[in-house]
Short mmCIF file of C-alpha atoms and ligand atoms in Angstrom, two decimals:
data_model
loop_
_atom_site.label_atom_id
_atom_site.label_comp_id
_atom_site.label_asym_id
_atom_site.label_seq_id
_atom_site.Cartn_x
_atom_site.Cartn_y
_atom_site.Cartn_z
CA UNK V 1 4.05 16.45 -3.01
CA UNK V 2 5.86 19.71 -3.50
CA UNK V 3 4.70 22.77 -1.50
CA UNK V 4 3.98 19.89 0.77
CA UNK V 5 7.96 19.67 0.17
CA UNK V 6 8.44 21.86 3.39
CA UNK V 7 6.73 19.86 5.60
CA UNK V 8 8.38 16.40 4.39
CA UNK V 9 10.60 14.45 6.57
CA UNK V 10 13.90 14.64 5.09
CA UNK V 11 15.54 11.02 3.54
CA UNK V 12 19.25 11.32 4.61
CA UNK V 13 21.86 8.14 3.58
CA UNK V 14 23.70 6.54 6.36
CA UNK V 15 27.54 5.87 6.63
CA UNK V 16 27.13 2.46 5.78
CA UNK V 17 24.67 2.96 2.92
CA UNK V 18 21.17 2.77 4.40
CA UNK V 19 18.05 5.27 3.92
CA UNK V 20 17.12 6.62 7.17
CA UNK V 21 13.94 8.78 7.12
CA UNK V 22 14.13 11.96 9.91
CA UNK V 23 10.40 11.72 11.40
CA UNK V 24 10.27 15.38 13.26
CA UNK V 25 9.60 14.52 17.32
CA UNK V 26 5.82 15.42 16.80
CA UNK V 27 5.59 13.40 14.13
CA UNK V 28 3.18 10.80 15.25
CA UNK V 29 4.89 7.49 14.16
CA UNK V 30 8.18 9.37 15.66
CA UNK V 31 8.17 6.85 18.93
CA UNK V 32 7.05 3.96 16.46
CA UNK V 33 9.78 2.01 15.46
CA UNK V 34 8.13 -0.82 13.11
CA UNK V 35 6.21 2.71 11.38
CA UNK V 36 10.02 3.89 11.07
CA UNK V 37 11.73 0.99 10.13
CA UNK V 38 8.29 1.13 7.38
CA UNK V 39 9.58 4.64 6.53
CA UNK V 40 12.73 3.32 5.45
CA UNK V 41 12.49 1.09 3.61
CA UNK V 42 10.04 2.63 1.29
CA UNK V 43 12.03 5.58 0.77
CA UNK V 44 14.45 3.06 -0.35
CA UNK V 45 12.52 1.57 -2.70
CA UNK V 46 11.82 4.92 -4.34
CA UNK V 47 15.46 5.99 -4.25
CA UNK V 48 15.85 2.72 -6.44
CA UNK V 49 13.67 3.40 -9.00
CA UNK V 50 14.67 4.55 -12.36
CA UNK V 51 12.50 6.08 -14.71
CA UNK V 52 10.43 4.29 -17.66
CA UNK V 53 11.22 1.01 -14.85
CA UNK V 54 8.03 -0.19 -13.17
CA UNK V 55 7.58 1.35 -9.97
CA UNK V 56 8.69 -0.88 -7.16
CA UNK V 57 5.95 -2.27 -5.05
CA UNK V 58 5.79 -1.71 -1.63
CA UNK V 59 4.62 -5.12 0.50
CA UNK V 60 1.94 -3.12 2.77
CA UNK V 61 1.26 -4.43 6.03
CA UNK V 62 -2.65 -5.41 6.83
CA UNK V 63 -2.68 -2.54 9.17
CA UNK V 64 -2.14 -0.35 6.87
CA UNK V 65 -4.13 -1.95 4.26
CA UNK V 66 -6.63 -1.50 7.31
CA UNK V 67 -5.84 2.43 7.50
CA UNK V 68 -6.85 2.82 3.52
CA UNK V 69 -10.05 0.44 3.89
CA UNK V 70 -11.38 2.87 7.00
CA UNK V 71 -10.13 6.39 5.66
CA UNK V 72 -11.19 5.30 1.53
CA UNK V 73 -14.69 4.54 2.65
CA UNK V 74 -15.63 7.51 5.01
CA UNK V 75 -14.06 9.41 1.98
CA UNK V 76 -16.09 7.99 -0.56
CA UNK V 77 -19.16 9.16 1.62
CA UNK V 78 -17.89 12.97 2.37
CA UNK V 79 -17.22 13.05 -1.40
CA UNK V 80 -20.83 12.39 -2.52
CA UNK V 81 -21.70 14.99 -0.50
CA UNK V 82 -19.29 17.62 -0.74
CA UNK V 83 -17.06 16.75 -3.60
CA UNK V 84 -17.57 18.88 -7.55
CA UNK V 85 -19.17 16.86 -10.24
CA UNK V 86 -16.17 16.98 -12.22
CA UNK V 87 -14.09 15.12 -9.31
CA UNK V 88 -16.94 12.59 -9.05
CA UNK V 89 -16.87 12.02 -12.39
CA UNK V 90 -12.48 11.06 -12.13
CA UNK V 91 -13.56 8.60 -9.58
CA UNK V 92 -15.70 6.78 -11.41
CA UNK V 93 -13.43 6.64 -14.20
CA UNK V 94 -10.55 5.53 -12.40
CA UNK V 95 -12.42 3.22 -9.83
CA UNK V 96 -9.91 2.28 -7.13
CA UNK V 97 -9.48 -0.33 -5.33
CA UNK V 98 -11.01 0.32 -1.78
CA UNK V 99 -10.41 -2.14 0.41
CA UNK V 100 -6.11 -2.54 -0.32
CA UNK V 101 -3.76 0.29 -0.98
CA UNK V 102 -3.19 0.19 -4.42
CA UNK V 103 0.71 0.04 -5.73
CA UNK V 104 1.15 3.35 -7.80
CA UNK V 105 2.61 1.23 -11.06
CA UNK V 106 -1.01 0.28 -10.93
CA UNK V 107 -2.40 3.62 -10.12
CA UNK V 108 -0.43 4.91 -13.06
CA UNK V 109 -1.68 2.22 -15.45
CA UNK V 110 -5.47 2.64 -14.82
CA UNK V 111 -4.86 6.63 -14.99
CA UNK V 112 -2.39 6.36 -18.31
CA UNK V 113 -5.27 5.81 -20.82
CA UNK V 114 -7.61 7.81 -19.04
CA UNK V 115 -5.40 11.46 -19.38
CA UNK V 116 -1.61 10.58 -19.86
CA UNK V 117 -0.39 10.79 -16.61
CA UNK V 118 1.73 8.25 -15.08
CA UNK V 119 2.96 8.53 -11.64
CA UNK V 120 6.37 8.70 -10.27
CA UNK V 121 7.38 7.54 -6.98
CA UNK V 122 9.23 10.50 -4.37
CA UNK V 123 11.16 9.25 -1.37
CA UNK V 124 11.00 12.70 0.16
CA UNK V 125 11.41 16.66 -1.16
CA UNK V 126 11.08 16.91 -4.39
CA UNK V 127 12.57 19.99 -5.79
CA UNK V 128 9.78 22.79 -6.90
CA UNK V 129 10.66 23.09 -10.19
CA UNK V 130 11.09 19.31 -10.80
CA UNK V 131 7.91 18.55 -9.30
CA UNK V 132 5.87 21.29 -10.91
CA UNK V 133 7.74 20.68 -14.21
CA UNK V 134 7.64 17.12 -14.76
CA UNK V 135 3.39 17.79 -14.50
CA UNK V 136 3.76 19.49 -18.40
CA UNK V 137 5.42 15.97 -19.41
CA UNK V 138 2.24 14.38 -17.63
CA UNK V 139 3.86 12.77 -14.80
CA UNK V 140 3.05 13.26 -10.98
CA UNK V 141 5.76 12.78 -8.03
CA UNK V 142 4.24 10.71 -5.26
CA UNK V 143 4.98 9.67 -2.00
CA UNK V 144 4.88 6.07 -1.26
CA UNK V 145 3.91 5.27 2.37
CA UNK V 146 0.77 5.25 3.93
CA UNK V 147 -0.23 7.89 7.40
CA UNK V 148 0.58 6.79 11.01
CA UNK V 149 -2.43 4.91 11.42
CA UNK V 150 -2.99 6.77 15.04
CA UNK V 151 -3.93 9.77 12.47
CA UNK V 152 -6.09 8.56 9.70
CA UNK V 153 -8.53 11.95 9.75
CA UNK V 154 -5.70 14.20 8.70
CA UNK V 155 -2.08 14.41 8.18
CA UNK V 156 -0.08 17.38 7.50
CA UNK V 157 2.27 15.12 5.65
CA UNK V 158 0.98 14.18 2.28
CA UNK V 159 1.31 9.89 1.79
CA UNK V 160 -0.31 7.93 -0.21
CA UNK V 161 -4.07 8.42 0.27
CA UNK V 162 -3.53 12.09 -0.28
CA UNK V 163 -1.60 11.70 -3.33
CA UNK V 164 -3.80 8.82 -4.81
CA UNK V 165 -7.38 9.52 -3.30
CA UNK V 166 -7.12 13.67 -3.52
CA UNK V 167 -4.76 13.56 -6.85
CA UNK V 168 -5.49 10.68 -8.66
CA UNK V 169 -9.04 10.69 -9.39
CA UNK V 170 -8.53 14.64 -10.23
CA UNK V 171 -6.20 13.63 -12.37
CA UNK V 172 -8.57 11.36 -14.13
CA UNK V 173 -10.53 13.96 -15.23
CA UNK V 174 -9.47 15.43 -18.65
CA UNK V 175 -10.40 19.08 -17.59
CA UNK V 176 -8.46 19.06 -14.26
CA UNK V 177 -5.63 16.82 -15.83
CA UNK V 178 -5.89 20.11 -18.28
CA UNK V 179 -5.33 21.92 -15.43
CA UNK V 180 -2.30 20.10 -14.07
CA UNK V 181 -0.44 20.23 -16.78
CA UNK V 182 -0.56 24.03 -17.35
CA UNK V 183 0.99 24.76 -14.02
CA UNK V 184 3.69 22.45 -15.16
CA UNK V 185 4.33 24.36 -18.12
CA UNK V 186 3.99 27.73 -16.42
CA UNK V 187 6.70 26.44 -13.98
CA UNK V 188 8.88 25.80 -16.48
CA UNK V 189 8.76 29.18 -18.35
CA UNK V 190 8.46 31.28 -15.65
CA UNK V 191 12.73 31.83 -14.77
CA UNK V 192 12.92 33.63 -11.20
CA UNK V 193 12.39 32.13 -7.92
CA UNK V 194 9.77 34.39 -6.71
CA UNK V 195 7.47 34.03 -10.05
CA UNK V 196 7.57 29.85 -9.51
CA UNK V 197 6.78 30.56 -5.73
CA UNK V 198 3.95 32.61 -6.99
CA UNK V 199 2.81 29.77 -9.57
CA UNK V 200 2.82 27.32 -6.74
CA UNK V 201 1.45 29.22 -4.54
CA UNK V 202 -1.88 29.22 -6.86
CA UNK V 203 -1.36 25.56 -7.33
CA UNK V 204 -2.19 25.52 -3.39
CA UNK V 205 -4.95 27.53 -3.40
CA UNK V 206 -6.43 25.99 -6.68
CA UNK V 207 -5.62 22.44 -6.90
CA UNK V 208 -5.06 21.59 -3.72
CA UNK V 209 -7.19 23.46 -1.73
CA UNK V 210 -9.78 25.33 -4.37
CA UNK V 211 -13.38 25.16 -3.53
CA UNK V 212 -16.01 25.97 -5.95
CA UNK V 213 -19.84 26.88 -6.22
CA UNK V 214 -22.00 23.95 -7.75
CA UNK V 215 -25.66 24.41 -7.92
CA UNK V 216 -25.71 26.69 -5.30
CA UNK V 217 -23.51 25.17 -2.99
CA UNK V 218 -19.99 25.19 -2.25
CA UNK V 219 -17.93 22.13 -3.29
CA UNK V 220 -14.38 20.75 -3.09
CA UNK V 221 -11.79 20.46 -5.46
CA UNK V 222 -8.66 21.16 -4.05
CA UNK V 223 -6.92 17.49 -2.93
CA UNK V 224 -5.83 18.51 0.21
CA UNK V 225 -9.57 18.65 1.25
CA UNK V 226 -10.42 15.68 -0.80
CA UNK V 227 -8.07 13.56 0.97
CA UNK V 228 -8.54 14.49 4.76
CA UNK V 229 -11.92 13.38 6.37
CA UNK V 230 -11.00 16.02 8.98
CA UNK V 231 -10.52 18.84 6.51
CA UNK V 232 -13.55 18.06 4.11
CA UNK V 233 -16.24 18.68 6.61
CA UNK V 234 -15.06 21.47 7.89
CA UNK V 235 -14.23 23.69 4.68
CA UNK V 236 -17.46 25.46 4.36
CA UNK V 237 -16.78 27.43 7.52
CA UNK V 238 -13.45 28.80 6.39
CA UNK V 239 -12.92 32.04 5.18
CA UNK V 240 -14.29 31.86 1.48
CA UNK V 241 -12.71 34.44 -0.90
CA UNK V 242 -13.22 35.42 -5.01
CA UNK V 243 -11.05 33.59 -6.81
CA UNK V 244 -8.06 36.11 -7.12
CA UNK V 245 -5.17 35.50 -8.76
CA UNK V 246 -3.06 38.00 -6.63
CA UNK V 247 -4.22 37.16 -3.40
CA UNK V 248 -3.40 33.71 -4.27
CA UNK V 249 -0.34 33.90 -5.52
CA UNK V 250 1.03 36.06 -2.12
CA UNK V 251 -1.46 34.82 0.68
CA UNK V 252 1.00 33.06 3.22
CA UNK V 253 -0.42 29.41 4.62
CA UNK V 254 0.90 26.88 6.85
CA UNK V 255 0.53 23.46 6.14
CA UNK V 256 0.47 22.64 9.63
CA UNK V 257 -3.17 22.89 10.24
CA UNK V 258 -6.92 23.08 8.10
CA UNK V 259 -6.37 25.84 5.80
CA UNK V 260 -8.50 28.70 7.02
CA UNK V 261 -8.44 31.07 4.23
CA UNK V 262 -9.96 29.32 0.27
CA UNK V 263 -10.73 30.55 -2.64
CA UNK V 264 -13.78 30.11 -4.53
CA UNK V 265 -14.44 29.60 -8.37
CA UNK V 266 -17.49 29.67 -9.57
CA UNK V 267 -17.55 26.98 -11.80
CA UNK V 268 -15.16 24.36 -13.56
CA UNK V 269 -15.51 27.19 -16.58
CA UNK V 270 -14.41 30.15 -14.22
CA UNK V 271 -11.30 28.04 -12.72
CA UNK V 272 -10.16 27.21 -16.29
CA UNK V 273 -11.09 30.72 -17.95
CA UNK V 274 -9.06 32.43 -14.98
CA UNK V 275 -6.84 29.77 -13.56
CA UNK V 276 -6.23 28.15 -16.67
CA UNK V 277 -5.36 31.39 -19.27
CA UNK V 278 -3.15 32.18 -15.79
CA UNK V 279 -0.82 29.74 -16.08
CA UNK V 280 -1.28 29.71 -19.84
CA UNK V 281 0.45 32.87 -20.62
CA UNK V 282 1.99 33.98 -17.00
CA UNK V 283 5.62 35.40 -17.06
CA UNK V 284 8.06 36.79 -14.87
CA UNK V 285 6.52 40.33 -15.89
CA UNK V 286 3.01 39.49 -15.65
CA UNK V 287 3.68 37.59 -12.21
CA UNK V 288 5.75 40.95 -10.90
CA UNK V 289 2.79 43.03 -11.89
CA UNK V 290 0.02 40.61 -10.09
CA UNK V 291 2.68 40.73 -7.01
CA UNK V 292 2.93 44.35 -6.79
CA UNK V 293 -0.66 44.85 -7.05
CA UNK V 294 -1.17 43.64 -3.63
CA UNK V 295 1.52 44.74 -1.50
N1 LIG I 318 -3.79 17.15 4.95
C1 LIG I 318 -3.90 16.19 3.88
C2 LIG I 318 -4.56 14.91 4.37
O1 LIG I 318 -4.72 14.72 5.56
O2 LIG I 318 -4.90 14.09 3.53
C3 LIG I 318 -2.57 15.85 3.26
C4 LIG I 318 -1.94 17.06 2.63
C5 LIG I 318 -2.48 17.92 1.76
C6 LIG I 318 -1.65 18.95 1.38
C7 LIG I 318 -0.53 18.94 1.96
S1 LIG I 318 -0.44 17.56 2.95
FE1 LIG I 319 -0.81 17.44 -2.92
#
């Protein structure tokens, strides 16, 4: 939840105190007003929250309980198929619970032992450089609620199975929890705004949306794909591109539809050796030179 950040409906505070949540008119739970009141009060439950507290726990309804049962399991299939080893291997280590929508105090516990991260719960935008940031102290901003059941194939709004199902279980993995936390800490060196765009920018075209070659074919790693049974069987006919740090870091997207442009790596090895030392040792300087290369 970050780059996402644009997209996110915005949590304003009422004159007499409540949480309202501003669902855009195409939103689909827009003309739903049990999804909104829903909305709400989750958003106020996050609000509440205050750090090194348990996270509050949200009572989910049994529809949608029902919308993580249906979207979980076709996941679980599409990932056998077209998810990386590595992935794979975060799921089995962090084994969620498929049939409920697990509370994230309880997504943070299983994943705490596993690779240090804990989870923090967003009511809406959270600043780039907090969210990015916070990942070097090993803690991930998520959202709360669950997608307008009326959508469960894809939603251009990341919730809760995108930010458990896709992050989560990458985030279980010690290499991609690796990963994670070196964007953090190149978010927090880097100092002007256009070097952290650039850093997040190859945050969405790595971690959230990276593909990779495994054993000849191409894979998903990204979360974004991982979390949308939509999205995941229709990345192999995107346009594929070398992993390139430059084109990454100033190739425009909208969040508002499948991602049609990816980037491949060519293995775990070749994300980390050119993703990884990226983020590593990027500046402002080094980011200005990758920038101007391009344009
Ligand atoms: N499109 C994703 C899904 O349907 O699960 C959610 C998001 C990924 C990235 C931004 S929003
Ligand atoms: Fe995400």
């Amino acid at each position: 939840m970050f780059e996402e950040a644009q997209y996110l409906a915005p949590v304003t505070r009422k004159a007499d105190g409540s949480i309202e949540v501003e669902l855009s008119r195409s939103h689909p739970g827009f003309a739903d007003q049990v999804y909104r009141e829903r909305r709400n009060r989750i958003a106020e439950l996050a609000l509440r929250h205050t750090p090194g507290e348990p996270i509050p726990e949200v009572d989910y309804t049994p529809e949608e309980h029902d919308v993580w049962r249906i979207v979980s399991a076709e996941l679980a299939v599409a990932h056998q198929e077209l998810a990386v080893a590595e992935y794979l291997h975060g799921c089995r280590r962090l084994d969620l619970p498929k049939d409920r929508i697990p509370q994230l105090q309880e997504v943070s516990e299983l994943l705490e032992p596993l690779t240090g991260f804990r989870y923090l719960p967003a009511a809406g935008l959270v600043e780039l450089r907090e969210f990015y940031g916070t990942l070097a102290d090993s803690y991930f901003h998520s959202t709360q609620y669950i997608r307008h059941h009326s959508v469960p194939l894809y939603t251009p709004e990341p919730d809760v199975v995108h930010e458990v199902i896709g992050h989560a279980n990458a985030l279980a993995s010690d290499r991609f929890a690796a990963l994670y936390r070196l964007a953090g800490e190149a978010a927090r060196r880097v100092e002007s705004r256009e070097a952290l765009e650039f850093v997040s920018k190859v945050f969405w075209f790595t971690l959230e949306f990276g593909v990779m070659a495994e054993n000849g074919e191409l894979k998903a790693y990204g979360a974004g794909i991982l979390s949308s049974y939509g999205e995941i069987r229709e990345f192999r006919g995107m346009d594929i591109r070398a992993l390139d740090l430059a084109a990454m870091g100033t190739t425009a997207y909208d969040i508002t539809h499948y991602q049609d442009v990816l980037f491949r790596a060519e293995s775990m090895d070749h994300l980390e050796d050119v993703v990884g030392a990226f983020w590593a040792t990027c500046d402002d300087e080094s980011i200005a030179r990758l920038s101007v290369a391009v344009s």
